[in-house]
mmCIF file of C-alpha atoms in Angstrom:
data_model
loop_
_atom_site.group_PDB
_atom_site.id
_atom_site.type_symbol
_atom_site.label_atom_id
_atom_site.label_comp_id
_atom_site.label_asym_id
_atom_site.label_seq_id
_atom_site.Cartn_x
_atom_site.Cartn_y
_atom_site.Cartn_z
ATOM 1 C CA UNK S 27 -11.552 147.604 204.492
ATOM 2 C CA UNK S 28 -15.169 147.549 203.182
ATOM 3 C CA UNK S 29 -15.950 149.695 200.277
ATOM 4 C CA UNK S 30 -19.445 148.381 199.478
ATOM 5 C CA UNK S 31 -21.781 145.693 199.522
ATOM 6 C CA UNK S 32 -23.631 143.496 196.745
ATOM 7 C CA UNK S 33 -26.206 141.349 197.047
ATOM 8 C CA UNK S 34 -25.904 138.040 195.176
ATOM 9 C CA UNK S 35 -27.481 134.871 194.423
ATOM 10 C CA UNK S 36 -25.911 131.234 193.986
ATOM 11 C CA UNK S 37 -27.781 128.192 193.820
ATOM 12 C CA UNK S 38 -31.282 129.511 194.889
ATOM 13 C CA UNK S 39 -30.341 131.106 197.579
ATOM 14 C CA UNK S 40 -29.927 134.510 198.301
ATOM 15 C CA UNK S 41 -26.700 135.938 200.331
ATOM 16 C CA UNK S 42 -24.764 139.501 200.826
ATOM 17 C CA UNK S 43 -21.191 139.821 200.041
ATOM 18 C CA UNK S 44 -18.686 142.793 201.180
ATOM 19 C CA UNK S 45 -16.023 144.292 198.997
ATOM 20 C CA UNK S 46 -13.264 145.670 199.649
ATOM 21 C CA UNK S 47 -11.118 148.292 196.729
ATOM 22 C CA UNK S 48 -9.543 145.660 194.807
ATOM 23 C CA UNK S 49 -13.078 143.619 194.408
ATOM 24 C CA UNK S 50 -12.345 141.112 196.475
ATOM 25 C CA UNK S 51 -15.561 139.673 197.274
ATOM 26 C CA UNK S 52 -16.236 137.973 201.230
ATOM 27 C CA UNK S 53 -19.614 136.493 202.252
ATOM 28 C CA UNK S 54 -21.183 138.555 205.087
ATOM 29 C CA UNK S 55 -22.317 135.307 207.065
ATOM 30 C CA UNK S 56 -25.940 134.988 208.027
ATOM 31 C CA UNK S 57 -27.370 138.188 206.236
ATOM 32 C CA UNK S 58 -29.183 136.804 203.326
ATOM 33 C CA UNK S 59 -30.378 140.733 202.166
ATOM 34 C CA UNK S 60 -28.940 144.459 202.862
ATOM 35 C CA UNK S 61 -32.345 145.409 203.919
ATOM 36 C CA UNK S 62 -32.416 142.772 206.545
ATOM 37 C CA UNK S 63 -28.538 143.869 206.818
ATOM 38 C CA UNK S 64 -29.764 147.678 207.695
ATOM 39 C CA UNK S 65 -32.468 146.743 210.431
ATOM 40 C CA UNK S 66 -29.920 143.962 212.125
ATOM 41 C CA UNK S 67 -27.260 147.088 212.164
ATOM 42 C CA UNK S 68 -29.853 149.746 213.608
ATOM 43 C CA UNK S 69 -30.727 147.258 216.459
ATOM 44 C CA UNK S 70 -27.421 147.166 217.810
ATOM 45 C CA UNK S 71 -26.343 150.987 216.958
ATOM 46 C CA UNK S 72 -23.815 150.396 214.858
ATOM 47 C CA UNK S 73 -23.404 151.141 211.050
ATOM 48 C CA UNK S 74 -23.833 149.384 208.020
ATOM 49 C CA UNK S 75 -20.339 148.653 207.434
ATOM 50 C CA UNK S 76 -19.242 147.837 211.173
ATOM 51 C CA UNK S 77 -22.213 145.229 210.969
ATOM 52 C CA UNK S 78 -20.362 143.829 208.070
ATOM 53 C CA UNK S 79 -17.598 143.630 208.967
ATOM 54 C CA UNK S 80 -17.913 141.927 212.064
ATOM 55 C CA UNK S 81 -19.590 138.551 209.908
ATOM 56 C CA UNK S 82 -17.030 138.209 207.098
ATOM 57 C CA UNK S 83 -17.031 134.812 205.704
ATOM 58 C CA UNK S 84 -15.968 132.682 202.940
ATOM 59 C CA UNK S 85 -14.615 134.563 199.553
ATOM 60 C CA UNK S 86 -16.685 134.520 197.056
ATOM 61 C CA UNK S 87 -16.407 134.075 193.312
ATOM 62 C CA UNK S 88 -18.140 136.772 191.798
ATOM 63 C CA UNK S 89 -17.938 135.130 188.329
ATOM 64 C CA UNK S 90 -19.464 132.181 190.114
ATOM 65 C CA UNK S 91 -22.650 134.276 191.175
ATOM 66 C CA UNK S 92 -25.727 136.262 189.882
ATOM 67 C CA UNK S 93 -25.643 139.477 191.127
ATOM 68 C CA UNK S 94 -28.766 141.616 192.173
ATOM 69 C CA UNK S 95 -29.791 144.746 192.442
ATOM 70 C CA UNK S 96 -27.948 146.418 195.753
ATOM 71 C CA UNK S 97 -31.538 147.133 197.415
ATOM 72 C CA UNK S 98 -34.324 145.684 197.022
ATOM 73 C CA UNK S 99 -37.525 145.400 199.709
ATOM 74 C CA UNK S 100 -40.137 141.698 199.691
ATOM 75 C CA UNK S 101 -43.024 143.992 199.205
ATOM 76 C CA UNK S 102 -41.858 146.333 196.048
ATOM 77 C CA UNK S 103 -45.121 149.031 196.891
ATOM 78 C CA UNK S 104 -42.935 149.636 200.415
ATOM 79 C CA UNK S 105 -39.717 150.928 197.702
ATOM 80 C CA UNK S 106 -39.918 154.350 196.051
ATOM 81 C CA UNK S 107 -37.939 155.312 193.326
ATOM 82 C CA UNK S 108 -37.543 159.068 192.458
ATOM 83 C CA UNK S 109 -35.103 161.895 191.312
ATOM 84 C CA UNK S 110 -33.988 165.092 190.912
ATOM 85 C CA UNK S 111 -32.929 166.558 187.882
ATOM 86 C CA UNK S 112 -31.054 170.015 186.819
ATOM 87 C CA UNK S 113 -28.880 169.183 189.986
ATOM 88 C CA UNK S 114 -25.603 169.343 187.825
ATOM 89 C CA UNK S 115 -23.209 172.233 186.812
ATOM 90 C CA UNK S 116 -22.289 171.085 183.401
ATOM 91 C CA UNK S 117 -20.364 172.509 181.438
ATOM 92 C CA UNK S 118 -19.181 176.486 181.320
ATOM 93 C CA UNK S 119 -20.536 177.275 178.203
ATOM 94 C CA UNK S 120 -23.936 176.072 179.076
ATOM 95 C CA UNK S 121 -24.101 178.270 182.238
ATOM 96 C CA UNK S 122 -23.037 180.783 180.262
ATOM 97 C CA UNK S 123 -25.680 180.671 177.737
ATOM 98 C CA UNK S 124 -28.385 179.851 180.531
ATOM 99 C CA UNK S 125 -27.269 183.370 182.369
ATOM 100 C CA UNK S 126 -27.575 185.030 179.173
ATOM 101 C CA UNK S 127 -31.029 183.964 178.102
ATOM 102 C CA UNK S 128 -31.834 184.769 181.265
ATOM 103 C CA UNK S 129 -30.587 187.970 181.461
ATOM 104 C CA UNK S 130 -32.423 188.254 178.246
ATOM 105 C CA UNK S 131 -35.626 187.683 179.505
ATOM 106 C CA UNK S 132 -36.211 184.534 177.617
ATOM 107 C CA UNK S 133 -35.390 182.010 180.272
ATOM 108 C CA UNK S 134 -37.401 178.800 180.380
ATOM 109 C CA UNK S 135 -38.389 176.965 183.771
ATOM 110 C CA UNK S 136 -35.673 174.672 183.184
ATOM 111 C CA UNK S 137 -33.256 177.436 183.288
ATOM 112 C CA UNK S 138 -35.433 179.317 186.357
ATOM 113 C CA UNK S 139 -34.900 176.305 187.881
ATOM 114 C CA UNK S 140 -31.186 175.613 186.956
ATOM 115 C CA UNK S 141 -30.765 179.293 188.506
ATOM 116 C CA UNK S 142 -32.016 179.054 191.809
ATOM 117 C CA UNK S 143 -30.351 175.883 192.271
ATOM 118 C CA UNK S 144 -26.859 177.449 191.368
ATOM 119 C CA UNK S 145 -27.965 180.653 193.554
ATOM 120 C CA UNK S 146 -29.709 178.700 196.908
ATOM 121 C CA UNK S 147 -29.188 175.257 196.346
ATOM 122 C CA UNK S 148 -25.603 174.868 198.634
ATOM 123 C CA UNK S 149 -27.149 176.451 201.855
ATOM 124 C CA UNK S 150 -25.429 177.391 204.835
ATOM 125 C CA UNK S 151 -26.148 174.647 207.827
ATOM 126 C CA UNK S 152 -29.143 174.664 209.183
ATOM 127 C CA UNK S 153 -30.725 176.625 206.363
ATOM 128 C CA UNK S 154 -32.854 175.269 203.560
ATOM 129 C CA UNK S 155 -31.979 176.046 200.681
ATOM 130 C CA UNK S 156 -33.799 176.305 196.819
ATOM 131 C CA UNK S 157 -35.969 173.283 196.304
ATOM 132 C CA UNK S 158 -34.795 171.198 193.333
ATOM 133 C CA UNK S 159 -36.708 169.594 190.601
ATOM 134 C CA UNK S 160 -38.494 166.355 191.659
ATOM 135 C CA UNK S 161 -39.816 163.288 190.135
ATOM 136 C CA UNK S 162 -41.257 160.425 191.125
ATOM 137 C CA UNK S 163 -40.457 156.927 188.715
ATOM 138 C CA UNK S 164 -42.094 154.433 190.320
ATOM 139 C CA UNK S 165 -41.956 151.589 193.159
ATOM 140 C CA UNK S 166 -39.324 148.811 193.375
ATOM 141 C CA UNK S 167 -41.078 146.759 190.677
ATOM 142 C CA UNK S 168 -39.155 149.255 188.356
ATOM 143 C CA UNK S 169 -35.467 148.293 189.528
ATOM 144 C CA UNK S 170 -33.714 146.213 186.711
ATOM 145 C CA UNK S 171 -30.867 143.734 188.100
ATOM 146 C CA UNK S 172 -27.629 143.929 186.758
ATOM 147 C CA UNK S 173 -27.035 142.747 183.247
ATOM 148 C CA UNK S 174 -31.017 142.826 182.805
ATOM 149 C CA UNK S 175 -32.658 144.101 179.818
ATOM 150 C CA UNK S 176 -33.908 148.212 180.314
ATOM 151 C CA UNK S 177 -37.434 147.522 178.161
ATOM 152 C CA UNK S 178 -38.583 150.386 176.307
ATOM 153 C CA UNK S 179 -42.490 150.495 175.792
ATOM 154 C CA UNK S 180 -44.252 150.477 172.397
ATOM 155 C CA UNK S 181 -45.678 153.441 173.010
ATOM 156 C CA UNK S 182 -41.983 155.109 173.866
ATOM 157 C CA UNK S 183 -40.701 157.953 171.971
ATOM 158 C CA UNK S 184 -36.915 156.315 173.001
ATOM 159 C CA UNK S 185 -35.015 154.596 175.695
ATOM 160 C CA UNK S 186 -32.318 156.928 177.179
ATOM 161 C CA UNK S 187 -29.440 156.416 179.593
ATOM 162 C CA UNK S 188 -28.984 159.146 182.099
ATOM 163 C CA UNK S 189 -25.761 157.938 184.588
ATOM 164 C CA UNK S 190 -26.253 159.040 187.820
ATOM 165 C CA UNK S 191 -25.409 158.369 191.481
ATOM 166 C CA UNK S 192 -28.534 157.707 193.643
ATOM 167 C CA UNK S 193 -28.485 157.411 197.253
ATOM 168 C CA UNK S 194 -30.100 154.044 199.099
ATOM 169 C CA UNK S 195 -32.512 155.204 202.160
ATOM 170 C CA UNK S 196 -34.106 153.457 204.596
ATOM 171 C CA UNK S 197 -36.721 155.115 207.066
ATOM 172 C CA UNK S 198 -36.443 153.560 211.008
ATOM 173 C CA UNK S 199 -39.158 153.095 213.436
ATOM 174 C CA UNK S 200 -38.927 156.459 214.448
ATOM 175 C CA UNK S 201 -39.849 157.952 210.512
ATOM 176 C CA UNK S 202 -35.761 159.318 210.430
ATOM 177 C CA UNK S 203 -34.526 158.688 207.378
ATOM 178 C CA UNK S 204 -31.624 156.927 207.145
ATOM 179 C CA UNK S 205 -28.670 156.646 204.174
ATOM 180 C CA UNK S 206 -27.483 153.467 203.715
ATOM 181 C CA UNK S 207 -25.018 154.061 200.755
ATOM 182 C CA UNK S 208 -24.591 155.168 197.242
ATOM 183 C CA UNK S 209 -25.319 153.152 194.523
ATOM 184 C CA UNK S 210 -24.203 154.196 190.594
ATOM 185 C CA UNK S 211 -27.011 153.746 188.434
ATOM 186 C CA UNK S 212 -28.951 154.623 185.047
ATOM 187 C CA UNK S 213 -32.164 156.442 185.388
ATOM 188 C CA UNK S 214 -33.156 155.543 181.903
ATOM 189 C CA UNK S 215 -35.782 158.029 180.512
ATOM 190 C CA UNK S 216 -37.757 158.869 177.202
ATOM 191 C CA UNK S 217 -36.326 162.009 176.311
ATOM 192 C CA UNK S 218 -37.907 162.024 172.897
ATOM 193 C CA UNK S 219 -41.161 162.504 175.238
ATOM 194 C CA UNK S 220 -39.842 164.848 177.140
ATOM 195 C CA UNK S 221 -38.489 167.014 174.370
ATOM 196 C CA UNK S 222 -42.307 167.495 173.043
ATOM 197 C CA UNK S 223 -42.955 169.093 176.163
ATOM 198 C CA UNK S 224 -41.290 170.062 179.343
ATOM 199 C CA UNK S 225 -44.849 169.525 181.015
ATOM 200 C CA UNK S 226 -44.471 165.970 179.690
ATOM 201 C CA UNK S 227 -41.612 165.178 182.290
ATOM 202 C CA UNK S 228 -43.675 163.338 184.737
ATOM 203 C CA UNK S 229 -44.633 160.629 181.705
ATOM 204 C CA UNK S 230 -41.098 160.501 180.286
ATOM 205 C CA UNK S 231 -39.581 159.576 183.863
ATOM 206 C CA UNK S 232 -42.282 156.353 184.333
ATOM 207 C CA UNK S 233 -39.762 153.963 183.039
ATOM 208 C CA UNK S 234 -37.835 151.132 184.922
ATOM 209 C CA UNK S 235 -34.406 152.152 186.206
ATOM 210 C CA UNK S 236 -31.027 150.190 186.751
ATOM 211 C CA UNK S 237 -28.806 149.588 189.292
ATOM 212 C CA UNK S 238 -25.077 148.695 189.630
ATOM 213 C CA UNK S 239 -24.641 146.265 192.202
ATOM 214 C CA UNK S 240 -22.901 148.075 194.485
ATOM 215 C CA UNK S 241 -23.978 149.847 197.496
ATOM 216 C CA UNK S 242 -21.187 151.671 198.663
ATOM 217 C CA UNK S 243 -20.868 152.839 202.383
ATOM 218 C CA UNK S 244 -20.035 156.090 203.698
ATOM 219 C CA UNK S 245 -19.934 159.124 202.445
ATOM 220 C CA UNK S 246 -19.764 160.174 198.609
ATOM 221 C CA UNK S 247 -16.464 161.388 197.276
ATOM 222 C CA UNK S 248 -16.905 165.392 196.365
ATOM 223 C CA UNK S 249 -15.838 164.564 193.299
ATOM 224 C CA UNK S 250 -16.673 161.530 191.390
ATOM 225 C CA UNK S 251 -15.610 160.578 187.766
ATOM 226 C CA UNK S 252 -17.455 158.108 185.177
ATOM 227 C CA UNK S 253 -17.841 157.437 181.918
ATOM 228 C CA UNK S 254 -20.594 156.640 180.027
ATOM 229 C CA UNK S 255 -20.545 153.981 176.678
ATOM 230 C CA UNK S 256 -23.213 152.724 174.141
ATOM 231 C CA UNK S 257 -22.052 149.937 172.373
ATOM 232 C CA UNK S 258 -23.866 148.177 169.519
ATOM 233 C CA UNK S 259 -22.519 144.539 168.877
ATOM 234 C CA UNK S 260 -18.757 145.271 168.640
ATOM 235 C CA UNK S 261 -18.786 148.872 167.763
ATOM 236 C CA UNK S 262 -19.084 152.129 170.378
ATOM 237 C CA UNK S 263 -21.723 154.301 169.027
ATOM 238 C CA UNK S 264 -21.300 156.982 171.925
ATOM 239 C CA UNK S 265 -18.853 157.175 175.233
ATOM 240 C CA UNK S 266 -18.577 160.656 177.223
ATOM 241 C CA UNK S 267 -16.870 161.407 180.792
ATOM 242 C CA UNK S 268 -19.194 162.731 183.105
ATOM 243 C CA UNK S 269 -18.835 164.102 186.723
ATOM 244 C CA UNK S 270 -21.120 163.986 189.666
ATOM 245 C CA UNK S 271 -20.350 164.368 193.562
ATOM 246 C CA UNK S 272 -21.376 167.645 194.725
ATOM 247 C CA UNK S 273 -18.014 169.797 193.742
ATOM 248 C CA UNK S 274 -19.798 169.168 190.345
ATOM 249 C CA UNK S 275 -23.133 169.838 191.572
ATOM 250 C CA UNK S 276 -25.737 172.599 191.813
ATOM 251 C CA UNK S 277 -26.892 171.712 195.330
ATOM 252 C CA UNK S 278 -25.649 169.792 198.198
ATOM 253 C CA UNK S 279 -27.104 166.224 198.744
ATOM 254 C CA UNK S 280 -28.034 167.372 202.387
ATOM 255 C CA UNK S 281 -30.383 169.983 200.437
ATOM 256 C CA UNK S 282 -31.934 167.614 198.105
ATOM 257 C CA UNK S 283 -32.615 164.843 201.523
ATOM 258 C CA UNK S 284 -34.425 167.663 203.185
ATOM 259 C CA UNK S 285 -36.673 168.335 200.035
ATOM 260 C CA UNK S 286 -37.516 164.883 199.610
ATOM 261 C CA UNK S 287 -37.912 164.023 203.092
ATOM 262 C CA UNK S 288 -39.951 166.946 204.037
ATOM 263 C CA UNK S 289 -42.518 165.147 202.702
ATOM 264 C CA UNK S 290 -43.872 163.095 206.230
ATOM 265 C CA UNK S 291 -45.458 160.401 203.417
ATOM 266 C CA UNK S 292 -41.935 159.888 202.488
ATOM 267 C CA UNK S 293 -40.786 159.279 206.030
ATOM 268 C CA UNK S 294 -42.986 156.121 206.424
ATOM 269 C CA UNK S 295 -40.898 153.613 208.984
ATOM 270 C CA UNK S 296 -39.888 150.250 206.914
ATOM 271 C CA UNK S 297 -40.239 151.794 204.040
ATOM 272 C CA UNK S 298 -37.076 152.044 201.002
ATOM 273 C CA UNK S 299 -36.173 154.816 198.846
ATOM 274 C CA UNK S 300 -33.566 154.875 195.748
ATOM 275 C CA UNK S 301 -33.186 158.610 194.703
ATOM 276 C CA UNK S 302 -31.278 159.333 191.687
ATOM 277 C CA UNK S 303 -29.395 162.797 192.157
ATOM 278 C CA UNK S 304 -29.548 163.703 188.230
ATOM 279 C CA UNK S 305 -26.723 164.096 185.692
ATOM 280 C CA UNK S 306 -25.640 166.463 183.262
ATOM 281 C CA UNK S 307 -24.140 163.735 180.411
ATOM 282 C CA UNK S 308 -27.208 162.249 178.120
ATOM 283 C CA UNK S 309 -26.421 160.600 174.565
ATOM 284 C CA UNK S 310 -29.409 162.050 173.282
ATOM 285 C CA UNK S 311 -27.857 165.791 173.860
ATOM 286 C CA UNK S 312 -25.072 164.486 171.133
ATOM 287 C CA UNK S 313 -27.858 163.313 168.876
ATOM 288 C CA UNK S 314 -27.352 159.903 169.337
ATOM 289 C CA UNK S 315 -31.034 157.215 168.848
ATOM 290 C CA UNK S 316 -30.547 154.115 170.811
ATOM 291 C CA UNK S 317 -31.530 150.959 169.408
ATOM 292 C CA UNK S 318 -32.977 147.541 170.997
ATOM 293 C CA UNK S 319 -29.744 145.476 171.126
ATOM 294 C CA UNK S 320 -27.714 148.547 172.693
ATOM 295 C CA UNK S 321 -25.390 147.914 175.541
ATOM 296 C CA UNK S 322 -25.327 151.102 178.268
ATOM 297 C CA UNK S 323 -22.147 151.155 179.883
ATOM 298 C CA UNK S 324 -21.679 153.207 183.368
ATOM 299 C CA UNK S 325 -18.760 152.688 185.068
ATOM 300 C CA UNK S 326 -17.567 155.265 187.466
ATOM 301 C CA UNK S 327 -14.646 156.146 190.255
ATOM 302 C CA UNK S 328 -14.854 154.740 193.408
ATOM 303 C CA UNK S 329 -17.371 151.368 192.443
ATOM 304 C CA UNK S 330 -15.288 148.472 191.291
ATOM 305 C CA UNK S 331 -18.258 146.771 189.496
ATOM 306 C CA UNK S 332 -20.462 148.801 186.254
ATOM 307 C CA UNK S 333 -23.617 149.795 185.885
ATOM 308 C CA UNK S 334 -24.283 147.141 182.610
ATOM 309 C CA UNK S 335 -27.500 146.911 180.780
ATOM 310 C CA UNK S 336 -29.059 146.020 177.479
ATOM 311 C CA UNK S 337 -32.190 147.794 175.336
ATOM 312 C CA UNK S 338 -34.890 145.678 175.039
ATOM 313 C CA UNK S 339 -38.151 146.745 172.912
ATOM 314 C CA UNK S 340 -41.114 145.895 175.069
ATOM 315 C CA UNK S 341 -44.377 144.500 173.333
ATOM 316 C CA UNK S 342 -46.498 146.421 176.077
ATOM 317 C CA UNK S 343 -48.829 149.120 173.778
ATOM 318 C CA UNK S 344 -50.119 150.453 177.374
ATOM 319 C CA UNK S 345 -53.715 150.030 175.820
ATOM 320 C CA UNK S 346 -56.092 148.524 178.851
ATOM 321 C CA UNK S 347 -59.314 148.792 178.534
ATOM 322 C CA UNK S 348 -61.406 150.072 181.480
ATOM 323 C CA UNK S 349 -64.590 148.178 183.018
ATOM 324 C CA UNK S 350 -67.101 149.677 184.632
ATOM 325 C CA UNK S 351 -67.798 147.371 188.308
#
């Protein structure tokens, strides 16, 4: 049976493979991208996996292949990245202090926000509920392939894992958005930015993200389990469980689709979106400064391949200088 699918690439040419639990890899024969994969499977009414399925090749080698990001579009302006954040129970104790400050009268917006999302954001259906945080990262330019360097700008307070699950859209002639699959992935942020001030969010979140390879059809277990590791050379620096899936969540996913598809610019047919559904594990809560050279490590239940990714200091300053025309 079909778990997921990766795309891969072996020499110079470009192919999609499906695998199954145990990671055994088979060539999907004549797709040569999951977008292309998508379109072929809403022409004939069928679903992504069914469409899959029904071309199974060759198996292939996956130590004998580069493998790229799960999604990707030819025209990267035409792929939207964005998030939500404070989507994520965490942990008793913080609730508890979040209630109380509240409570208290000294709640900040993050912990306004945290509040509705725990009181409105698992509507009944057919209601909307509490709109979640949102924020937008950048186009598919962004996307970092597996075992690709994350490159934090000069200008950077930090680099910053945040392990997520983000779900893989694509919008149909119609303007109906469409979920293709789930993909586990690191948001990667500047949290030393975002520390200075919450206002600051929007600048802190305009860093590339990475994917693990795997899209993974069907719906998202209710409760997923990961883990989270920083190594540096041979040594673990940090490594924390976390949880996602929406038993561990806030708000539903159906209620943070409708408050990113409400938007009808959003709902442009052709067009891709990766939305990361937020977290509530960061190393930078335990106090931990990454370094260039740093390996993230997000592996998770339920994707047979990690999320894998190095630090890389960036030479880009961000200086440009402006001309008048």
């Amino acid at each position: 049976m079909i778990r997921s699918l990766i795309q891969i690439e072996r020499g110079g040419a470009r192919g999609v493979a499906a695998l199954d639990a145990q990671g055994i890899a088979r060539l999907v024969d004549g797709a040569t991208t999951t977008l292309g994969l998508a379109r072929q499977a809403l022409e004939r009414g069928s679903t992504l996996g069914e469409t899959a399925a029904a071309a199974l090749g060759e198996t292939v080698d996956l130590a004998a292949v580069r493998l790229l990001c799960p999604i990707d579009h030819p025209d990267p302006a035409h792929l939207l990245v964005s998030g939500t954040g404070l989507t994520h129970l965490g942990s008793a104790e913080g609730r508890d202090k979040m209630h109380k400050a509240a409570a208290a009268g000294q709640a900040t917006d993050s912990m306004r926000m945290f509040l509705m999302g725990l009181e409105g954001g698992k509507p009944a259906a057919g209601a909307v509920g509490a709109q979640p945080e949102w924020f937008y990262k950048g186009d598919g330019s962004i996307l970092v392939a597996p075992g690709a360097p994350l490159q934090r700008p000069a200008f950077a307070g930090d680099g910053g894992e945040e392990p997520e699950i983000a779900g893989i859209y694509l919008v149909d002639g119609a303007g109906g958005p469409v979920r293709l699959g789930f993909a586990l992935g690191n948001e990667f942020s500047d949290h030393v930015t975002e520390r200075v001030n919450y206002l600051w969010l929007a600048h802190s979140k305009l860093r590339q993200a990475a994917l693990g390879p795997e899209l993974r059809l069907g719906e998202l277990p209710a409760s997923v389990r990961g883990r989270a590791t920083i190594r540096r050379g041979d040594t673990v620096v940090w490594s924390r469980e976390f949880l996602s899936g929406e038993a561990n969540m806030s708000h539903s996913l159906a209620n943070l689709e409708h408050h990113h598809f409400k938007y009808a610019q959003f709902r442009r047919p052709g067009d891709v979106h990766v939305h990361f559904f937020g977290t509530a594990t960061l190393s930078f809560s335990d106090g931990i400064a990454t370094e260039p050279g740093d390996v993230f490590d997000i592996e998770a239940e339920g994707f047979v391949l990690p999320a894998r990714n190095p630090l890389e200091a960036a030479g880009d300053t961000g200086l440009s200088a402006v001309r008048c025309l």
